[in-house]
mmCIF file of N, CA and C in Angstrom:
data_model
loop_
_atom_site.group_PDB
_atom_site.id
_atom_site.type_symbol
_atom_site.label_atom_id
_atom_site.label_comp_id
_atom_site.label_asym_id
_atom_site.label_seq_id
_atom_site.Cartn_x
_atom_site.Cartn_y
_atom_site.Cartn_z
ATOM 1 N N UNK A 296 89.555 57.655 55.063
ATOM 2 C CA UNK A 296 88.483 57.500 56.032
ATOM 3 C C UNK A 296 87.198 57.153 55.294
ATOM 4 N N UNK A 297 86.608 56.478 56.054
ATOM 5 C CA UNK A 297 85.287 55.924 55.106
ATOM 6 C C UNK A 297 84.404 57.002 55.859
ATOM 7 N N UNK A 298 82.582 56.738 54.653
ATOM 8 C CA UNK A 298 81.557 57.612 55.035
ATOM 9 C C UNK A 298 81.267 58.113 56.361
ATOM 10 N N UNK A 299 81.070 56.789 57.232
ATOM 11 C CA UNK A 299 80.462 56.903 58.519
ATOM 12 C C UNK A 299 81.593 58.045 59.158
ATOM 13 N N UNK A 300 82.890 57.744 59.393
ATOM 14 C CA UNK A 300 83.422 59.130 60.148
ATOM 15 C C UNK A 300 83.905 59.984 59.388
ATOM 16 N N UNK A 301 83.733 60.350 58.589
ATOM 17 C CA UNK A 301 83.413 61.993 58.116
ATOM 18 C C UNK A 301 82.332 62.017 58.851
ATOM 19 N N UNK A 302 81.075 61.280 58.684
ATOM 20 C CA UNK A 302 80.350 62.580 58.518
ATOM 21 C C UNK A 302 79.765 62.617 60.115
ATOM 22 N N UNK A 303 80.756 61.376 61.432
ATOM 23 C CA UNK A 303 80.889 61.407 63.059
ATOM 24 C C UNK A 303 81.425 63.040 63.009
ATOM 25 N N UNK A 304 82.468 62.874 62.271
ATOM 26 C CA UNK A 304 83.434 64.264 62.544
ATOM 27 C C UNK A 304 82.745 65.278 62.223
ATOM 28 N N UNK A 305 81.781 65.579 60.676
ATOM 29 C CA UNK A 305 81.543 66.702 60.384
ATOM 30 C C UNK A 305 80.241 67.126 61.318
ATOM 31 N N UNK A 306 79.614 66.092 61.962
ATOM 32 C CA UNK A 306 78.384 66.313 62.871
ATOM 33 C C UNK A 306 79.771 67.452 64.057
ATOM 34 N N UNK A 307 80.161 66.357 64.869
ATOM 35 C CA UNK A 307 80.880 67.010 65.873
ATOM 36 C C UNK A 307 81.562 68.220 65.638
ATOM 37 N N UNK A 308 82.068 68.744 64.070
ATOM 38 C CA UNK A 308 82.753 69.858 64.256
ATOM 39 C C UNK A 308 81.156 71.273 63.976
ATOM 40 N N UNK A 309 80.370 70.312 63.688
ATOM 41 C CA UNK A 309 79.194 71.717 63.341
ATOM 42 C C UNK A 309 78.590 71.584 65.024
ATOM 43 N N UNK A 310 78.740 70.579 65.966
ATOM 44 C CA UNK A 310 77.969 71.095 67.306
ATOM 45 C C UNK A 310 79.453 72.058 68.011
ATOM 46 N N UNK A 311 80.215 71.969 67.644
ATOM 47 C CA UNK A 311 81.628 72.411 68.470
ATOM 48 C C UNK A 311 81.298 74.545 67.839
ATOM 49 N N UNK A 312 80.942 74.329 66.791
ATOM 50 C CA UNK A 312 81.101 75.657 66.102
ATOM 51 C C UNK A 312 79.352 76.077 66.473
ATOM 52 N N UNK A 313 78.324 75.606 66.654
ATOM 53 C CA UNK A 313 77.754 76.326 67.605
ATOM 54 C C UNK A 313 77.384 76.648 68.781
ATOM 55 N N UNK A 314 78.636 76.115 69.670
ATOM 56 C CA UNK A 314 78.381 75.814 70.716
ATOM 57 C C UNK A 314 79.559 77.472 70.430
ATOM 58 N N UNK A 315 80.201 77.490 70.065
ATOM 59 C CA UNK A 315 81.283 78.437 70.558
ATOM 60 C C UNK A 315 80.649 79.930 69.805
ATOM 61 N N UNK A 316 80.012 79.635 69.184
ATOM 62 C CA UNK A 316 78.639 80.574 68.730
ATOM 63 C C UNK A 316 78.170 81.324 69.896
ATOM 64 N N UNK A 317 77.171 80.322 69.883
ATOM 65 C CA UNK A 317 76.576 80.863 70.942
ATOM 66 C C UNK A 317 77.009 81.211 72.429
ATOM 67 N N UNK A 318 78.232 80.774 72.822
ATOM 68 C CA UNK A 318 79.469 81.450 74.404
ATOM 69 C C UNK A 318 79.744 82.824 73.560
ATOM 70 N N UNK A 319 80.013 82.849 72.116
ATOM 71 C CA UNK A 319 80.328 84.263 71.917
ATOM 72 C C UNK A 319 79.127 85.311 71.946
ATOM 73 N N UNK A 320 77.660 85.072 71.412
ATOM 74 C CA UNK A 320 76.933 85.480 71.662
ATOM 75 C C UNK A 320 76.511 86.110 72.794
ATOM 76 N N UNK A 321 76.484 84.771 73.890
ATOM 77 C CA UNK A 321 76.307 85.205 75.629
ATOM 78 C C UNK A 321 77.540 86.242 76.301
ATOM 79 N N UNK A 322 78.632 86.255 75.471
ATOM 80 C CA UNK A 322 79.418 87.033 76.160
ATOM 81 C C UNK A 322 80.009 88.467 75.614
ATOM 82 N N UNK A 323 79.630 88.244 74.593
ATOM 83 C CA UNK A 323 79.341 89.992 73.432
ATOM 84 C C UNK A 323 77.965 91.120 74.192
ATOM 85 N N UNK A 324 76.960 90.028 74.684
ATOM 86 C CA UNK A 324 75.936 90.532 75.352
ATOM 87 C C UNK A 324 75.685 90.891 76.405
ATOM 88 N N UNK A 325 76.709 90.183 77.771
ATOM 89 C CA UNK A 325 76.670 90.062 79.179
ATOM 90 C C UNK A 325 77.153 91.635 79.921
ATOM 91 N N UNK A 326 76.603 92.467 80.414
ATOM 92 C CA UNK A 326 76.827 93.753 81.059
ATOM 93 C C UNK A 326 78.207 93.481 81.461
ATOM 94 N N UNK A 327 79.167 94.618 81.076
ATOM 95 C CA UNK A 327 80.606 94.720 81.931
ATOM 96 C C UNK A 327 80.084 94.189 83.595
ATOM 97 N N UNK A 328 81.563 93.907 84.591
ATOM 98 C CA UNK A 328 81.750 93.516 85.606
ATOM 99 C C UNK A 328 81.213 95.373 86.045
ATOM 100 N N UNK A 329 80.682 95.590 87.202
ATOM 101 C CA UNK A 329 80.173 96.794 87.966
ATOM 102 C C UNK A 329 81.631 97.025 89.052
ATOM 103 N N UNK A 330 82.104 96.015 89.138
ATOM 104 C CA UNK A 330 83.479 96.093 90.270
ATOM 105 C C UNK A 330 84.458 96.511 89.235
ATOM 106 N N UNK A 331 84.690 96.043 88.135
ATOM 107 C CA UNK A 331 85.930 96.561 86.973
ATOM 108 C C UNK A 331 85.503 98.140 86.550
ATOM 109 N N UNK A 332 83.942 98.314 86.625
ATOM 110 C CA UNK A 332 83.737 99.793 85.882
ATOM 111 C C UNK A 332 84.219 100.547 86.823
ATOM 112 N N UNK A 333 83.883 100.321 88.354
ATOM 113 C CA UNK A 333 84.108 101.285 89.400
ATOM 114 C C UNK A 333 85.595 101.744 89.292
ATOM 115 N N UNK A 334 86.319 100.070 89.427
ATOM 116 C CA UNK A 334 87.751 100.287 89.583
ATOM 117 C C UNK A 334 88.411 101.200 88.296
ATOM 118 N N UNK A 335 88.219 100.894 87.540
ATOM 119 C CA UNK A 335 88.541 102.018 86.452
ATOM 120 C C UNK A 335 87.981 103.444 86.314
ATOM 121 N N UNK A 336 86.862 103.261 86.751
ATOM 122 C CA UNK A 336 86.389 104.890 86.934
ATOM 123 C C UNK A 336 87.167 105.453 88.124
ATOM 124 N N UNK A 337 87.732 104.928 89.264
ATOM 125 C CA UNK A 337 88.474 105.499 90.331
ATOM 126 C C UNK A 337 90.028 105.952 89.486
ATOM 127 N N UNK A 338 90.414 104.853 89.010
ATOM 128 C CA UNK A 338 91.707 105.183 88.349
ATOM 129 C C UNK A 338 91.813 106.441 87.713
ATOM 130 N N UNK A 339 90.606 106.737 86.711
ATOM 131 C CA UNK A 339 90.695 107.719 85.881
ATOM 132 C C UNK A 339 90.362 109.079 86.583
ATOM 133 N N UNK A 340 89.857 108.990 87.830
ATOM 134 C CA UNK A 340 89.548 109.989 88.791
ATOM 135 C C UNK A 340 91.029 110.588 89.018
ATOM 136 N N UNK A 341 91.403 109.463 89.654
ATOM 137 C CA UNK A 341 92.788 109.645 90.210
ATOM 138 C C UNK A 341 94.372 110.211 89.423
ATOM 139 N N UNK A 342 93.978 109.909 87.721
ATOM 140 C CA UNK A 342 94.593 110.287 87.011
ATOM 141 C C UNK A 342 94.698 111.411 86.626
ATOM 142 N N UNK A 343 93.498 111.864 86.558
ATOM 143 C CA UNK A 343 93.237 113.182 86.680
ATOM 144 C C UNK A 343 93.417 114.243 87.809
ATOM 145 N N UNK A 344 94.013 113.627 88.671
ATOM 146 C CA UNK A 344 94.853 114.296 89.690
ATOM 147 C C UNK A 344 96.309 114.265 89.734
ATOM 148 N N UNK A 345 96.435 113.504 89.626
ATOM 149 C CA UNK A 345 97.916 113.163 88.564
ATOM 150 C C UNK A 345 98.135 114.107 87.767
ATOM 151 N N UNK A 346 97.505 114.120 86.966
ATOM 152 C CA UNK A 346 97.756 115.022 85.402
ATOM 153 C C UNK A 346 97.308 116.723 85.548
ATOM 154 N N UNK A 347 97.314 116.729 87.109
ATOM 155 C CA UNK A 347 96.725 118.415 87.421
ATOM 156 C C UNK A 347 95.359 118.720 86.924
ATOM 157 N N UNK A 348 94.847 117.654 86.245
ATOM 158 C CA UNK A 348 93.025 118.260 86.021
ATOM 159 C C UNK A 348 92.515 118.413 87.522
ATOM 160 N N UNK A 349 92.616 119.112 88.222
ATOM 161 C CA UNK A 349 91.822 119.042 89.584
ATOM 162 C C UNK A 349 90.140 119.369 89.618
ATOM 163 N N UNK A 350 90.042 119.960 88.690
ATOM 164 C CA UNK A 350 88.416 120.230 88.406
ATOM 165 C C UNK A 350 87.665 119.146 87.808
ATOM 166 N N UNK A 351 88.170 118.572 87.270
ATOM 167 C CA UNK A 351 87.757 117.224 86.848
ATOM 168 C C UNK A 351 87.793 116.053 87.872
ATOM 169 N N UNK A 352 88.883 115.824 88.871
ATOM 170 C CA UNK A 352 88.996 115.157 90.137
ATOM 171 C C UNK A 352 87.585 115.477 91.110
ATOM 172 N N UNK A 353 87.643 117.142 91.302
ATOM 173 C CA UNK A 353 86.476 116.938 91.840
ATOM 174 C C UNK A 353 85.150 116.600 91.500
ATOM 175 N N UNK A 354 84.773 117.309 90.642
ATOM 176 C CA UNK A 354 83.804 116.673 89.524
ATOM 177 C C UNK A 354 83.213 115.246 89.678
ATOM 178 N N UNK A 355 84.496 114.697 89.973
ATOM 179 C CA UNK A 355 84.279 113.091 89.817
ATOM 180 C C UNK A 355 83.829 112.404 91.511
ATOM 181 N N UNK A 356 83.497 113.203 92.574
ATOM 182 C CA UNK A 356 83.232 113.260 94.182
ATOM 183 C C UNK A 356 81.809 113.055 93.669
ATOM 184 N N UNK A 357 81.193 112.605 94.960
ATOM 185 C CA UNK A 357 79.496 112.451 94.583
ATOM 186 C C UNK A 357 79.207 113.421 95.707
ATOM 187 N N UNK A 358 77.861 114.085 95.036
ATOM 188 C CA UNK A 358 77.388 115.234 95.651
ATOM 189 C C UNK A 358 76.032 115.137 94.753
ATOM 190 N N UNK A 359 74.920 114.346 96.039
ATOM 191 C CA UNK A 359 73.439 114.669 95.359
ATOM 192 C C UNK A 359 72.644 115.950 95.040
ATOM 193 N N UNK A 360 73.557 117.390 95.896
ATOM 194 C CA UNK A 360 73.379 118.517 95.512
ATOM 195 C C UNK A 360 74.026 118.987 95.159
ATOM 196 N N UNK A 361 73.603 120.021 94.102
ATOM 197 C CA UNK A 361 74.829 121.405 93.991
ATOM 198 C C UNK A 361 75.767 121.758 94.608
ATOM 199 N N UNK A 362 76.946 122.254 94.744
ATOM 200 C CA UNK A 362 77.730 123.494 95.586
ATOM 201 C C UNK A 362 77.445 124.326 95.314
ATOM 202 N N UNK A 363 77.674 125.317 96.412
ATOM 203 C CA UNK A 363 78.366 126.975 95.952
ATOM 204 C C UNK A 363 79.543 126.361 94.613
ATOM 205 N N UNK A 364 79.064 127.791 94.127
ATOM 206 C CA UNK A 364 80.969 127.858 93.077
ATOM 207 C C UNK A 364 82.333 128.035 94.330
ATOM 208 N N UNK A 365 81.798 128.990 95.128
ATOM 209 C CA UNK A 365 83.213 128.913 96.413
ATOM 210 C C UNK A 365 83.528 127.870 97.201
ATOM 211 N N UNK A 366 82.504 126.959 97.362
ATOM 212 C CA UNK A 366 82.829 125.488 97.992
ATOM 213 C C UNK A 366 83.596 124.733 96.587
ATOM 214 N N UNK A 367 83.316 124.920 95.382
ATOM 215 C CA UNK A 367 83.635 123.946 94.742
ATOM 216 C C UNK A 367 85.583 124.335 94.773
ATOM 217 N N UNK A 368 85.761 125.596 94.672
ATOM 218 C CA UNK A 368 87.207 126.445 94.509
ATOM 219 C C UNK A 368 88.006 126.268 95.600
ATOM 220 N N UNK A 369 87.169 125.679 97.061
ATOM 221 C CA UNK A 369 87.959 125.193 97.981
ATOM 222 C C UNK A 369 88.355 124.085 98.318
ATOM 223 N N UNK A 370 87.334 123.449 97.211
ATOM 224 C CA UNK A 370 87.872 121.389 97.183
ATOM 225 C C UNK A 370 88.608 121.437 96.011
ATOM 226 N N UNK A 371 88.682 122.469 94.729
ATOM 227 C CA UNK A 371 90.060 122.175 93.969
ATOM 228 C C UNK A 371 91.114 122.470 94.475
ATOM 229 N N UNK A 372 91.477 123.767 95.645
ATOM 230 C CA UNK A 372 92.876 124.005 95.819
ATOM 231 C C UNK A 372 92.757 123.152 97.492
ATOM 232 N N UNK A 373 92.071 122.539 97.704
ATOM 233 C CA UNK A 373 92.319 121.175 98.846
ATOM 234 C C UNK A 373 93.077 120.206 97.775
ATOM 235 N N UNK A 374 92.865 119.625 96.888
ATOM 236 C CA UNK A 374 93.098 119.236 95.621
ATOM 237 C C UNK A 374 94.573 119.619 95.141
ATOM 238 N N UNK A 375 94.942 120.808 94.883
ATOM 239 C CA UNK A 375 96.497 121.044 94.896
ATOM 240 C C UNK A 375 97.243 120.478 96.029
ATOM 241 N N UNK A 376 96.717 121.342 97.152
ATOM 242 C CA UNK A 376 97.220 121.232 98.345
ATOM 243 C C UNK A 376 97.872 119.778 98.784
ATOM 244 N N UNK A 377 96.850 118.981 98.776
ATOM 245 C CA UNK A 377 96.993 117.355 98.942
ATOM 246 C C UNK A 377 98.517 117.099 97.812
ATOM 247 N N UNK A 378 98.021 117.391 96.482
ATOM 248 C CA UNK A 378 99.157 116.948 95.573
ATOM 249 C C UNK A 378 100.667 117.700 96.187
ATOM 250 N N UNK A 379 101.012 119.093 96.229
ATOM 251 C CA UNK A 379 101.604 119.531 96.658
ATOM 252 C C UNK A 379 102.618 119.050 98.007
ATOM 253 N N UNK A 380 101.755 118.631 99.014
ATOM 254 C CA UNK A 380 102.087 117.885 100.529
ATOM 255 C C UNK A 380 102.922 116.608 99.613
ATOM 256 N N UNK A 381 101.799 115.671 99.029
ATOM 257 C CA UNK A 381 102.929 114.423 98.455
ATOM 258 C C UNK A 381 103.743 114.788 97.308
ATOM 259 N N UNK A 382 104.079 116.090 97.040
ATOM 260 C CA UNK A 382 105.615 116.012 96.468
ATOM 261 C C UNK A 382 106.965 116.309 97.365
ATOM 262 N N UNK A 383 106.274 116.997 98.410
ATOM 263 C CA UNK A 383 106.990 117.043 99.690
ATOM 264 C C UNK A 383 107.475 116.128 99.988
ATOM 265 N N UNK A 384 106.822 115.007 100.397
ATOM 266 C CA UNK A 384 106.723 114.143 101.228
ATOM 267 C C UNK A 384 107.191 112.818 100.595
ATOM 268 N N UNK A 385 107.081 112.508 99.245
ATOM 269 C CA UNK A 385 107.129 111.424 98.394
ATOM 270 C C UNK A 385 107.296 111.517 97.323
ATOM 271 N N UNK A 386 107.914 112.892 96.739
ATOM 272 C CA UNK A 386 108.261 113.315 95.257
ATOM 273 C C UNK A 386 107.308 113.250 93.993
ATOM 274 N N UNK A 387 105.955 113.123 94.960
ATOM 275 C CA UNK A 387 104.918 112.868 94.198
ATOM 276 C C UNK A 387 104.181 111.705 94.118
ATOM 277 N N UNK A 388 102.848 111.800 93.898
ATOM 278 C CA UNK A 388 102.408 110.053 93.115
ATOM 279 C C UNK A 388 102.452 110.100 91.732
ATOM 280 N N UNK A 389 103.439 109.321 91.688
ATOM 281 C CA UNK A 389 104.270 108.884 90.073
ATOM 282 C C UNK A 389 102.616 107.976 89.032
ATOM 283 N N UNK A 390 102.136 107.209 89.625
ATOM 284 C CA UNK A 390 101.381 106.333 89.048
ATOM 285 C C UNK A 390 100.624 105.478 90.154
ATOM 286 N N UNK A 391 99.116 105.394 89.359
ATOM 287 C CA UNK A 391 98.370 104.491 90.494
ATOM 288 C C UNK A 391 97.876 102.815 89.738
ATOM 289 N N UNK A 392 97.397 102.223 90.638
ATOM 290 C CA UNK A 392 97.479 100.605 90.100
ATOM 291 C C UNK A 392 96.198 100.332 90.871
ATOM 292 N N UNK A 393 95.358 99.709 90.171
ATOM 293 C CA UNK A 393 94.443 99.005 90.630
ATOM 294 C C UNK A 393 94.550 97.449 91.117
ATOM 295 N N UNK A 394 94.317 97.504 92.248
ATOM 296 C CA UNK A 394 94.282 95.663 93.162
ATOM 297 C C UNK A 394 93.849 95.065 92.934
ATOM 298 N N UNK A 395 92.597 95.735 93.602
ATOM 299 C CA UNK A 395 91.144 94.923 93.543
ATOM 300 C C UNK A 395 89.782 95.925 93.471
ATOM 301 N N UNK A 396 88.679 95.472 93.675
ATOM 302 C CA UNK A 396 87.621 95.919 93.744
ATOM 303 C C UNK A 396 86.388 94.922 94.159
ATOM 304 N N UNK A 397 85.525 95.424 94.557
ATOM 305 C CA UNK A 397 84.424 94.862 95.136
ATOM 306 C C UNK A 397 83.095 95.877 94.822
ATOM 307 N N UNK A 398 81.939 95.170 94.553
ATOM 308 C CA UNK A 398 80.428 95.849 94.255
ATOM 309 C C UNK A 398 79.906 94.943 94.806
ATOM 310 N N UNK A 399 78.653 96.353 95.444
ATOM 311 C CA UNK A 399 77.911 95.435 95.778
ATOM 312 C C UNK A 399 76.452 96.350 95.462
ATOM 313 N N UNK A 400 75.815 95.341 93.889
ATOM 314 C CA UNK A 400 75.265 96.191 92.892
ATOM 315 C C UNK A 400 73.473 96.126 93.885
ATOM 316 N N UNK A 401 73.519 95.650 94.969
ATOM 317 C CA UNK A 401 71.926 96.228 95.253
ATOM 318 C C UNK A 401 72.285 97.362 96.137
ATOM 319 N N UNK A 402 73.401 97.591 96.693
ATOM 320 C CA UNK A 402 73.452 98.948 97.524
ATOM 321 C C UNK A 402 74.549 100.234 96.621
ATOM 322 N N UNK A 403 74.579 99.764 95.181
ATOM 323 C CA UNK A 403 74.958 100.241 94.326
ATOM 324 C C UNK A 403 76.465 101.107 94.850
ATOM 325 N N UNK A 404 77.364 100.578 95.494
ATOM 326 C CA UNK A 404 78.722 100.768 96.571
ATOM 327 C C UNK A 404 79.581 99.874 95.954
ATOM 328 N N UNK A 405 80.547 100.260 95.743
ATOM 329 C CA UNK A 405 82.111 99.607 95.686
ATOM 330 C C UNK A 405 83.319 100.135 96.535
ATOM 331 N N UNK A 406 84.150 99.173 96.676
ATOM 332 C CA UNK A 406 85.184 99.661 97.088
ATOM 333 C C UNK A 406 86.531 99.177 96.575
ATOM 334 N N UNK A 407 87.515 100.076 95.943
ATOM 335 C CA UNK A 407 88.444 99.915 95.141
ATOM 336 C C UNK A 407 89.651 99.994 95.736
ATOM 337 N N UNK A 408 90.393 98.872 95.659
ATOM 338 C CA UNK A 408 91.442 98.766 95.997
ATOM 339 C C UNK A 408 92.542 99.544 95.485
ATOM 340 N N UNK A 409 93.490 100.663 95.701
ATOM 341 C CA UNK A 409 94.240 100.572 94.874
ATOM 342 C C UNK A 409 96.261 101.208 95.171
ATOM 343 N N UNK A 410 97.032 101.014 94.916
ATOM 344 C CA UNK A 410 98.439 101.411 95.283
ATOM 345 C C UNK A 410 99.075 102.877 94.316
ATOM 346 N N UNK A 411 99.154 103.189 95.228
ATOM 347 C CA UNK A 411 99.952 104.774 94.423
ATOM 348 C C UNK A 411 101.456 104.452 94.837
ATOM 349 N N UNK A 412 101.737 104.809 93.652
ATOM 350 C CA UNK A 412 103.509 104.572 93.247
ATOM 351 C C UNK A 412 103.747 105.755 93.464
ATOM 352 N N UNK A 413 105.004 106.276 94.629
ATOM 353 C CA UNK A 413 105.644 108.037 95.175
ATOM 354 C C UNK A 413 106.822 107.945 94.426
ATOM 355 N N UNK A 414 107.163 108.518 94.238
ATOM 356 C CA UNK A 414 108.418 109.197 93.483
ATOM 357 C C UNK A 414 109.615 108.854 94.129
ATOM 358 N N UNK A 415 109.566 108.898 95.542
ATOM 359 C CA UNK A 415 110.526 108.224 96.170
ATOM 360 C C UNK A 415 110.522 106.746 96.468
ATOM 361 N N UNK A 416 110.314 105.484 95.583
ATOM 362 C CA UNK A 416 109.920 104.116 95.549
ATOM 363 C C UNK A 416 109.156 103.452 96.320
ATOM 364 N N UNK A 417 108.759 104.345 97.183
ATOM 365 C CA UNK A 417 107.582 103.471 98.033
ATOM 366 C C UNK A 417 106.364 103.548 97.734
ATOM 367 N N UNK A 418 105.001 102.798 97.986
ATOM 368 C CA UNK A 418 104.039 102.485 97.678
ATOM 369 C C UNK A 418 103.331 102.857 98.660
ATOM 370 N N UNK A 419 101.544 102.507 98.755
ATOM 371 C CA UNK A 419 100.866 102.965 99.450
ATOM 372 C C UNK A 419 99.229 102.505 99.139
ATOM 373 N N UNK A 420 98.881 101.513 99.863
ATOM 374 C CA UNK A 420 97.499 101.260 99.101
ATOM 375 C C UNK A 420 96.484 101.870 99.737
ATOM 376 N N UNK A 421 95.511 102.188 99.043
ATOM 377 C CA UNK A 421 94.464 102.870 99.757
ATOM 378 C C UNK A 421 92.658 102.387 99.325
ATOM 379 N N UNK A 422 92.298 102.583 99.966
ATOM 380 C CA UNK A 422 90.982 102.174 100.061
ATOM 381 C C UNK A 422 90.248 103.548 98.829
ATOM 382 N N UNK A 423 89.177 103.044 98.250
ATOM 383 C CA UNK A 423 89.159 104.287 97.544
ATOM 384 C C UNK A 423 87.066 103.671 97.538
ATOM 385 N N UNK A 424 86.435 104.623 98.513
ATOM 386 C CA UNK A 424 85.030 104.083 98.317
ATOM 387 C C UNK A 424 84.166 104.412 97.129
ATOM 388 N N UNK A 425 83.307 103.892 96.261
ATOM 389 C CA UNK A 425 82.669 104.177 95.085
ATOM 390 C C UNK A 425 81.261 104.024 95.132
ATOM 391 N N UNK A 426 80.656 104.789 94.966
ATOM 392 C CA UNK A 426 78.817 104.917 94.995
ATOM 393 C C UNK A 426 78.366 105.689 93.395
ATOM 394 N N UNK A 427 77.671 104.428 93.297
ATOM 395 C CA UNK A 427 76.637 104.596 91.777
ATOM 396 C C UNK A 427 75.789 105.197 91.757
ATOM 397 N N UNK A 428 75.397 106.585 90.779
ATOM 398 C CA UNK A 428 74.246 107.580 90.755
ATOM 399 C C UNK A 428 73.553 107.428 89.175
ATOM 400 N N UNK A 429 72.722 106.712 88.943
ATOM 401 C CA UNK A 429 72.151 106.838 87.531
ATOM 402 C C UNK A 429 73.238 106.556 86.427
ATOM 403 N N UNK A 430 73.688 105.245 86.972
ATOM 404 C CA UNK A 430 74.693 104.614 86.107
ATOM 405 C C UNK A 430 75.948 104.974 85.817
ATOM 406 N N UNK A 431 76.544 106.188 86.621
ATOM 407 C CA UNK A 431 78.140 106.830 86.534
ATOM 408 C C UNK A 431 78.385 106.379 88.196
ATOM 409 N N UNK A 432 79.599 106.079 87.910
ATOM 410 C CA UNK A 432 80.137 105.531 89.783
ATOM 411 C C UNK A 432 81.250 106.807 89.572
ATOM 412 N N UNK A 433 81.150 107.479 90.843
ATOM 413 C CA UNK A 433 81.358 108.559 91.550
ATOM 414 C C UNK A 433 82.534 108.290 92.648
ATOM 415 N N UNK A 434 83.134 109.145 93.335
ATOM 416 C CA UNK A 434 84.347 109.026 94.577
ATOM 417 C C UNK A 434 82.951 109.189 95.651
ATOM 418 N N UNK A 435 83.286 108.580 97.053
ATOM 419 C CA UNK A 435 82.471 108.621 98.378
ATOM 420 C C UNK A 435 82.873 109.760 99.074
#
């Protein structure tokens, strides 16, 4: 190859390498999706009901005030209770799956799509609402 295209090529491969520079830049920098944080913060809610943390399930409910400690002891064993009914009923929820999700970051609200897998092979999707408090998204 003669002078002139090298140095067509070596121009074009130095605009190609900062062009992909700088997309990595803009996208190392760009705030996570607010609909992916929710949806994953629901999951991990939900896992934790799964995995018998029920104090942590509730925990994860939004409540701009305090409880009593006796209100809080009657939404963990609501919390069994619920789990308990779907082993009855469906041998349990084996595993949950996220769909979809939706934000909508000026009324700081999502709503998460998502399917619980029962023990007895059937499925079940459910609506799961999400509201943002000082940057942690919470159950509705």
């Amino acid at each position: 190859m003669d002078r002139i295209h090298l140095g067509i090529i070596r121009k074009a491969l130095c605009a190609v390498l900062i062009v992909s520079c700088q997309l990595l830049i803009v996208n190392c920098s760009t705030r996570p999706d607010p609909a992916d944080v929710a949806a994953q913060t629901a999951k991990q809610y939900y896992d934790y009901l799964l995995e018998g943390k029920y104090e942590a399930f509730i925990d994860g409910q939004y409540r701009p005030d305090s409880i009593p400690g006796s209100y809080r002891e009657q939404l963990i064993m609501n919390a069994k209770m619920f789990m308990g009914q779907q082993q009855r009923e469906h041998r349990g929820i084996k595993e949950t799956r996220i769909v979809n999700a939706e934000a909508d970051t000026a009324r700081h609200e999502a709503n998460v799509f998502m399917v619980f897998c029962y023990g007895d092979s059937t499925t079940e999707e459910v609506l799961v609402p999400m509201v943002e408090n000082k940057g942690i998204w919470y159950l509705r």
